[in-house]
Every structure is written in structure tokens, then in C-alpha cells.
Amino acid sequence: MFTHSVSRVRIALVGCGILALSATAFTSGAAAEPPALPPPVTAPSGDFNGDGLDDIITFTRGPEADVWVALNTGSGFGPAQKWHDYFAVGEEWPLIGDFNGDGRTDIVTFTRNPANDVWVSLSTRLPRLGTPIYTFGAASKWSDFFLIGNNLDATETPGVGDFNGDGLDDIAAFDRHGGPAWVSLSTGTSFAAPVKWYEAMPDMRGRCPLIGDFNGDGRDDVVAITRHDQADALVMLSTFYVRPRTGIVNYFAPAEKWFDNIAPELWQFPMVGDFDGDGRDDLASVNPDLDGSAFVDVWAMHNTGSSFADGALWRQGMPDVNRLGTGDFDNDGRDDLVNFSGPLADNDVHVAKSQSVVLNDGSTVNFFGPSITWHDYFGLDREVPFGTVHCGGA
């Protein structure tokens, strides 16, 4: 293999035509074939056409670097359509968020070392009569130095959330080994210079920090899940104060323990979503069976506004779990589960809706319903569905 200078061309395709393209010169070898992410990997879905129903997305990465989307019909996911044909190249890390505040979810990729660039492609509605057509537009560089590291064990991990509550999703870099958290706020057309929001993150080792609005104030917060003998859920609320001369100063408040025994082992996976629809994100733990059957139990911890309550079993024996995510797929305000089964079930995509029943005594029981097939071929083995990174390693 040799290293040479090429022009990275990022193209958004619509049908047989090219919507737009942009290019930047860079020096690189051939785009690497990405490693398969170890299952299960958890992340949220997005609403890519802005109709109120979360859809599904997958990034092929590698040399092809295609991006496929299947829109939600309300009772299933429609045909997979290629929305971009050169994005998240090689082993880049893609994530999703609404970066310009138009109500449609966009995509972002972190090149990491040596360039440390951040590229964004916005969800775009094409001008036409009749049924609207959506795609991702030309990628543009929104930051030229963010997120250091170049492998699955990199110390810094990216995150996306609306950390200042202005309706635009921002990006963050978290040092999982006790270092700082940096945030770059979205201006709607770029990311501002990184600002340190937290001095020393809890030591998460093999965990990724999770992002959600845990106190319902419209600003996304961060929860760090420690491992082994601690297994704490430490929440860092997004907040601010005003300096008379310099204006608003945003930061993450000191970590507070909201739960003290969740997912102590690395094979257990925490996840975040508003599962009961009360406007505050909850915490859940995905506990795989240890017999290799790919069945999982899902426990959810209700958010009280200042802590996570004791967990309740919301789903027992969910089958064929390979990559598990969340999203509101029926627009009822409650986050559901989506599973990309991969090779475990012929690349099917299953949805388990969040539901509740009121018992005779007036109490409410919440649960995830049966897994229903919503797509029969999406999110293959080495692809990255819904945009996520895997926080492996020590």
C-alpha cells in the first residue's frame, strides 16, 4: 500500500443525478476497511425528514463510505435509499444530530488523527412538486481541530447534544480516563471554537458517556457510568451563569450520583431515552444472557428529576439482539427500542414499542412490547447503524 495525495470528493446522490459535491485535498492511503463493532452497541435514532417519526440510518464506512436511510412509514421502515455516497470514510466516527435547527436530523463525522476535522452533511429537501424528496447535501468542514485519537481505544470520545438549549445540536469531546470535557457550540453553519465545560471526567474506562436531558430544562446533560465495584450513574447537568462583562458561561455542573448499581460488567450496556414520555430522559440497562443465545433483558430506571429510581424489568428475553438503539417510532412521545439483528436474524430490523397499562388498583405498569420486524435487510455486519462509536478497551 502506498500513500498519495488525493482529492476527497463528497457527493450527495438523488436518483441518478448528483445533487452537490465538495472537495478538499488531503494526504492519505487507501481508505481502511473498518473493524466490525462488537455487539451490542447502543445509540439513538433520528428524524431525517422531519415528519415526527424517527427513521433508521446506517453508515458503511470503509472505502465505499455510503450512507443509507430507511424512512418510517408509521408501521414499518420503507426501502433503503442511498442519501450520501462518500461520508464517514475508512474508520471515521459518524454521529447524528440536528445541527441547523430545522427539525431534520443531519450527519457528522469525526476524522480524528491526523487531520482532526469535523464534517457535516445537512438533511436537505429537494425543490419539487408532489411528494417531497430528501437527501443529505454536500459535506462541509465545520471544525478543523476537534477530537484527538485514531482507534477504538482512543481516550477522547465524541458526543452530540443540544448542550446550551438553543435548538441546535452541538458536539462534545469527553476524556474517558479522567480528563476534561470540551464542547463546540453549533452556530448553524459551523462549530465554534472548543471550550472546556468540565475539568476532570469520571474514569469510565470501557464506557462511553451518555447524553440526554435528565432534568427536563431543554439542555442536554451527560451521564457517566462507572464499572465493576462502583457501577454508579454520575450525572453532570448542563448549566450556566452570567458574567457582567463577558456574558453567558456554559458548563457541566459537578457530577452527582443518581444511581448506584447499573451495568457493572462490560458486557452489560446502559442506554438513555425518554421511555415513559414525561419529558425527562431515563436510564436503562441491557443485560445479555451469558449462554450466547443473543437474548437480552432490558431494565429501565425512571427519572425522578434528581435521581434514577430502582429499576424495573421492561422486557425479558428480547431475541437476536446485535445492535440496539432507541427512538420514537410512533410519535407518542415515548422512546421505543430498535434492534439491528445483523447476522443473527438475516439483517432484519425489529422494533419493540414502549407501552403502559393501568391496573385495577390504579397503578401503571410500563414495558417494551413484542419485537416486530420493520425491515428485512438493513445495517449489515461492519456497518454503523444510527451513528455511534464503541468505547472498548480498558
C-alpha positions as MATLAB code, in Angstrom:
seq = 'MFTHSVSRVRIALVGCGILALSATAFTSGAAAEPPALPPPVTAPSGDFNGDGLDDIITFTRGPEADVWVALNTGSGFGPAQKWHDYFAVGEEWPLIGDFNGDGRTDIVTFTRNPANDVWVSLSTRLPRLGTPIYTFGAASKWSDFFLIGNNLDATETPGVGDFNGDGLDDIAAFDRHGGPAWVSLSTGTSFAAPVKWYEAMPDMRGRCPLIGDFNGDGRDDVVAITRHDQADALVMLSTFYVRPRTGIVNYFAPAEKWFDNIAPELWQFPMVGDFDGDGRDDLASVNPDLDGSAFVDVWAMHNTGSSFADGALWRQGMPDVNRLGTGDFDNDGRDDLVNFSGPLADNDVHVAKSQSVVLNDGSTVNFFGPSITWHDYFGLDREVPFGTVHCGGA';
ca = [
       0.000    0.000    0.000;
       1.303    3.468   -0.804;
       0.460    6.928    0.438;
      -0.522    9.591   -2.023;
      -2.351   12.886   -2.275;
      -5.942   12.597   -3.440;
      -8.994   14.794   -3.511;
     -11.733   13.772   -1.141;
     -14.991   14.338   -3.012;
     -18.176   14.140   -1.005;
     -21.279   13.682   -3.089;
     -24.980   13.529   -2.299;
     -26.897   11.436   -4.814;
     -30.568   11.731   -5.676;
     -31.870    9.100   -8.032;
     -29.411    9.055  -10.927;
     -28.310   12.672  -10.549;
     -25.730   14.461   -8.439;
     -27.185   16.999   -6.025;
     -23.946   18.607   -4.938;
     -20.304   17.932   -4.309;
     -17.420   19.433   -2.418;
     -13.752   18.511   -2.351;
     -10.763   19.005   -0.119;
      -7.193   17.896   -0.629;
      -5.714   15.541    1.911;
      -2.875   13.069    2.128;
      -3.853    9.544    2.917;
      -3.507    5.949    1.921;
      -6.470    3.984    0.684;
      -9.464    4.212    2.988;
      -9.262    1.472    5.576;
     -11.843   -1.276    5.893;
     -13.368   -0.602    9.319;
     -13.384   -3.257   12.003;
     -16.683   -4.807   12.974;
     -18.105   -3.207   16.105;
     -18.635   -5.683   18.922;
     -22.340   -6.166   19.741;
     -24.408   -4.836   21.246;
     -23.821   -1.151   20.535;
     -26.462    1.342   21.649;
     -27.402    4.784   20.288;
     -30.446    6.933   19.427;
     -32.121    7.147   16.018;
     -33.064   10.358   14.186;
     -35.889   12.010   12.240;
     -34.209   12.649    8.903;
     -37.213   14.054    7.020;
     -38.763   15.987    9.921;
     -42.162   14.273    9.958;
     -42.116   13.471   13.686;
     -41.299    9.772   13.202;
     -37.778    8.533   13.862;
     -36.154    6.743   10.935;
     -33.115    4.456   10.640;
     -29.697    5.092    9.122;
     -26.550    3.078    8.514;
     -23.001    4.093    7.568;
     -20.976    1.580    5.548;
     -17.690    3.465    6.221;
     -14.606    1.844    4.667;
     -13.684    2.704    1.060;
     -17.326    2.843   -0.114;
     -18.428    5.268    2.634;
     -22.108    5.156    1.692;
     -24.949    6.382    3.913;
     -28.318    4.625    3.672;
     -31.621    5.774    5.186;
     -34.960    3.970    5.511;
     -37.823    6.333    6.315;
     -40.511    5.473    8.837;
     -43.980    4.869    7.380;
     -45.642    4.642   10.789;
     -45.879    0.861   10.694;
     -42.504   -0.061    9.248;
     -39.396    1.284    7.566;
     -39.570    1.878    3.829;
     -36.995    0.862    1.220;
     -33.373    1.701    1.967;
     -32.210    4.696   -0.060;
     -28.682    5.987   -0.519;
     -28.609    9.558    0.857;
     -24.851   10.097    0.536;
     -22.147    8.152   -1.294;
     -18.964    9.439    0.353;
     -19.222   10.195    4.059;
     -17.540    8.721    7.154;
     -14.622    7.312    5.191;
     -12.474    4.444    6.411;
     -12.548    4.284   10.215;
     -14.041    7.729   10.822;
     -16.662    8.013   13.558;
     -20.129    9.139   12.377;
     -22.859   10.526   14.631;
     -26.205   12.247   14.039;
     -27.946   15.425   15.254;
     -29.936   18.460   14.124;
     -27.106   20.941   13.682;
     -29.007   23.757   11.944;
     -32.260   23.539   13.934;
     -34.625   22.869   11.026;
     -36.253   19.830   12.664;
     -34.459   17.313   10.430;
     -31.586   15.175   11.708;
     -28.228   15.669    9.977;
     -24.982   13.657    9.999;
     -21.494   14.451   11.290;
     -18.214   12.571   11.020;
     -15.007   12.909   13.042;
     -11.861   12.160   11.035;
      -9.660   12.014   14.165;
      -5.869   11.814   13.741;
      -4.053   13.164   11.841;
      -6.488   15.751   10.398;
      -8.853   16.076   13.405;
     -11.525   17.591   11.148;
     -15.295   17.521   11.645;
     -17.522   17.285    8.571;
     -21.303   17.847    8.496;
     -23.860   16.966    5.840;
     -27.276   18.552    6.326;
     -30.577   16.850    5.595;
     -31.994   18.629    2.574;
     -35.430   18.749    0.960;
     -35.204   18.999   -2.800;
     -37.395   21.599   -4.541;
     -40.049   19.741   -6.486;
     -43.814   19.407   -6.812;
     -45.629   16.432   -5.366;
     -44.095   14.029   -2.878;
     -41.001   15.631   -1.313;
     -37.595   14.031   -1.763;
     -34.945   14.285    0.937;
     -31.228   13.591    0.881;
     -28.015   14.682    2.581;
     -26.384   17.664    0.911;
     -22.730   18.309    0.197;
     -20.500   17.773    3.210;
     -18.665   20.800    4.542;
     -15.979   21.167    7.182;
     -17.478   22.650   10.366;
     -14.352   22.326   12.531;
     -10.683   21.834   11.674;
      -9.377   20.621   15.023;
     -11.579   18.517   17.288;
     -11.330   15.068   18.859;
      -7.894   13.519   19.244;
      -7.293    9.807   18.738;
      -7.237    7.267   15.955;
      -8.532    3.888   17.136;
     -11.277    2.182   19.120;
      -9.339    2.695   22.347;
      -8.860    6.442   21.854;
      -9.079    8.390   25.086;
     -11.414   11.069   23.712;
     -14.929   10.076   22.706;
     -17.319   12.322   20.730;
     -20.891   13.128   21.658;
     -23.767   15.131   20.193;
     -26.439   17.081   22.072;
     -28.054   20.484   22.451;
     -25.929   21.433   25.425;
     -26.918   25.132   25.613;
     -30.614   24.680   24.771;
     -30.724   26.928   21.693;
     -32.307   24.311   19.407;
     -29.034   23.492   17.608;
     -27.163   20.287   18.382;
     -23.536   20.761   19.406;
     -20.532   18.425   19.624;
     -18.506   17.383   22.643;
     -15.282   15.504   23.293;
     -15.068   13.532   26.552;
     -11.859   12.182   28.032;
     -12.981    8.842   29.476;
      -9.836    8.412   31.583;
     -10.383   11.323   33.935;
      -9.563   14.229   31.628;
     -11.665   17.235   30.561;
     -14.842   17.595   28.507;
     -14.767   20.061   25.615;
     -17.831   21.460   23.821;
     -18.069   23.196   20.447;
     -21.383   25.001   20.086;
     -23.180   24.994   16.753;
     -23.701   28.337   15.032;
     -25.995   26.747   12.437;
     -23.245   26.796    9.799;
     -20.171   25.688   11.767;
     -18.941   24.676   15.209;
     -17.407   27.384   17.364;
     -14.010   27.007   18.986;
     -13.934   24.285   21.667;
     -14.484   25.434   25.256;
     -13.709   23.368   28.344;
     -17.003   22.606   30.114;
     -15.678   20.120   32.683;
     -12.253   19.737   34.232;
     -11.986   16.028   35.047;
     -14.499   13.455   33.807;
     -15.158   10.360   35.923;
     -12.942    7.442   34.938;
     -15.228    5.366   32.697;
     -12.546    3.170   31.089;
     -14.503    0.985   28.650;
     -17.670    3.085   28.766;
     -18.936    5.914   26.603;
     -20.625    8.848   28.321;
     -24.343    9.009   27.513;
     -26.225   12.166   26.635;
     -29.812   13.163   27.458;
     -31.934   15.854   29.068;
     -32.217   14.474   32.577;
     -33.895   17.422   34.322;
     -36.212   18.497   31.504;
     -34.813   22.023   31.090;
     -34.178   21.734   27.341;
     -30.388   21.468   27.749;
     -28.725   18.105   27.180;
     -26.750   16.705   30.101;
     -24.188   13.913   30.461;
     -24.222   10.691   32.471;
     -21.050    8.698   33.104;
     -21.395    5.020   34.001;
     -18.520    3.618   36.029;
     -17.749   -0.092   36.114;
     -17.134   -3.094   38.357;
     -17.197   -2.370   42.103;
     -18.693    1.115   41.643;
     -21.258    0.800   38.803;
     -22.506    4.320   39.525;
     -24.520    6.585   37.250;
     -22.938   10.033   37.664;
     -24.932   12.881   36.110;
     -23.377   16.196   35.066;
     -26.155   18.706   34.392;
     -25.656   21.373   31.759;
     -25.966   24.814   33.335;
     -24.658   28.384   33.058;
     -24.042   31.659   34.828;
     -23.753   35.228   33.571;
     -20.663   37.387   33.899;
     -21.472   41.104   33.797;
     -18.875   41.936   31.150;
     -18.362   38.752   29.170;
     -21.887   37.286   29.159;
     -23.041   33.674   29.484;
     -20.634   30.993   30.685;
     -21.823   27.435   29.985;
     -20.507   24.396   31.830;
     -21.369   20.951   33.199;
     -22.106   21.003   36.919;
     -20.139   18.679   39.237;
     -21.071   15.019   38.909;
     -23.831   13.755   41.213;
     -24.658   10.115   41.862;
     -28.153    9.383   40.528;
     -27.958    5.580   40.700;
     -25.518    3.268   42.418;
     -25.704   -0.132   40.741;
     -26.119   -0.257   36.976;
     -24.360   -2.424   34.405;
     -21.234   -3.249   36.442;
     -19.783   -5.571   33.774;
     -18.571   -4.541   30.334;
     -20.944   -6.978   28.634;
     -23.883   -5.062   30.155;
     -24.834   -1.934   28.245;
     -26.525    1.196   29.611;
     -28.740    3.265   27.333;
     -30.729    6.513   27.545;
     -34.190    7.516   26.342;
     -37.470    9.049   27.487;
     -39.144    5.686   27.838;
     -42.181    6.853   29.836;
     -42.794   10.090   27.907;
     -42.585   12.522   30.832;
     -40.082   14.866   29.143;
     -37.069   13.634   31.135;
     -34.666   11.038   29.778;
     -34.469    7.787   31.706;
     -31.729    5.195   32.071;
     -31.855    1.543   31.072;
     -29.552   -1.443   31.348;
     -29.305   -4.098   28.634;
     -28.271   -7.409   30.158;
     -27.393  -10.144   27.629;
     -27.768  -13.808   28.509;
     -24.391  -15.411   29.036;
     -25.225  -18.581   27.091;
     -24.518  -16.944   23.713;
     -28.181  -17.017   22.669;
     -28.317  -13.258   21.848;
     -31.332  -12.802   24.142;
     -31.313   -9.757   26.403;
     -33.281   -8.419   29.348;
     -33.915   -4.678   29.472;
     -34.299   -2.935   32.831;
     -35.392    0.721   32.940;
     -34.813    3.230   35.724;
     -37.434    6.017   35.906;
     -36.096    9.561   36.148;
     -37.455   11.451   39.186;
     -35.785   14.714   38.150;
     -32.959   14.339   40.668;
     -32.171   10.605   40.540;
     -32.962    7.361   38.763;
     -35.420    5.180   40.674;
     -34.951    1.464   41.266;
     -35.048   -0.490   38.029;
     -37.998   -2.477   36.721;
     -37.888   -5.239   34.132;
     -39.404   -3.776   30.952;
     -38.522   -6.603   28.564;
     -37.396  -10.157   29.209;
     -35.751  -12.364   26.611;
     -35.605   -9.917   23.688;
     -34.256  -12.102   20.856;
     -31.499  -11.688   18.242;
     -30.032   -8.519   19.738;
     -26.971   -7.379   17.822;
     -27.061   -3.553   17.829;
     -29.724   -1.976   19.990;
     -30.917    1.619   19.786;
     -33.741    3.921   20.783;
     -36.163    6.221   19.002;
     -39.769    7.379   18.989;
     -41.070    5.378   16.045;
     -44.813    6.022   16.537;
     -44.659    9.710   17.615;
     -46.295    9.089   21.003;
     -43.575   10.873   22.985;
     -42.149    7.625   24.384;
     -38.843    6.215   23.165;
     -39.010    2.685   21.772;
     -36.305    0.084   21.102;
     -34.875   -0.787   17.688;
     -32.622   -3.791   17.094;
     -30.413   -4.298   14.068;
     -30.090   -8.067   14.147;
     -27.221   -8.352   11.648;
     -26.147  -11.957   11.019;
     -28.235  -13.211   13.942;
     -31.518  -12.883   12.008;
     -30.718  -12.199    8.331;
     -30.139   -8.460    8.879;
     -33.714   -7.806    9.992;
     -34.632   -4.677   11.939;
     -37.011   -5.180   14.864;
     -38.945   -2.550   16.835;
     -40.299   -3.027   20.360;
     -42.623   -0.182   21.321;
     -42.737    1.410   24.742;
     -46.188    0.757   26.243;
     -48.098    1.011   29.505;
     -51.212   -0.471   31.090;
     -53.257    0.751   34.058;
     -54.095   -1.984   36.539;
     -57.305   -2.316   38.545;
     -55.682   -0.721   41.560;
     -54.843    2.387   39.504;
     -51.118    1.706   39.227;
     -49.322    1.869   35.888;
     -47.027   -0.805   34.501;
     -44.586    0.216   31.772;
     -42.956   -2.256   29.388;
     -41.496   -2.789   25.932;
     -43.823   -4.801   23.709;
     -43.008   -7.692   21.380;
     -40.277   -7.335   18.755;
     -41.878   -6.711   15.356;
     -39.965   -6.844   12.066;
     -39.998   -3.369   10.473;
     -37.320   -4.011    7.822;
     -35.907   -7.229    6.391;
     -32.429   -6.150    5.242;
     -30.627   -3.182    6.799;
     -27.484   -2.460    8.824;
     -25.053   -5.199    7.828;
     -22.264   -6.607    9.975;
     -19.491   -3.989    9.601;
     -21.816   -1.047    9.113;
     -22.607    1.504   11.809;
     -26.362    1.872   12.259;
     -27.731    5.099   13.770;
     -24.240    6.565   14.093;
     -22.274    5.517   17.132;
     -18.830    4.740   18.461;
     -17.819    1.748   20.529;
     -15.965    2.534   23.745;
     -13.942   -0.627   24.100;
     -10.672   -1.168   25.876;
      -9.537   -0.569   29.414;
];
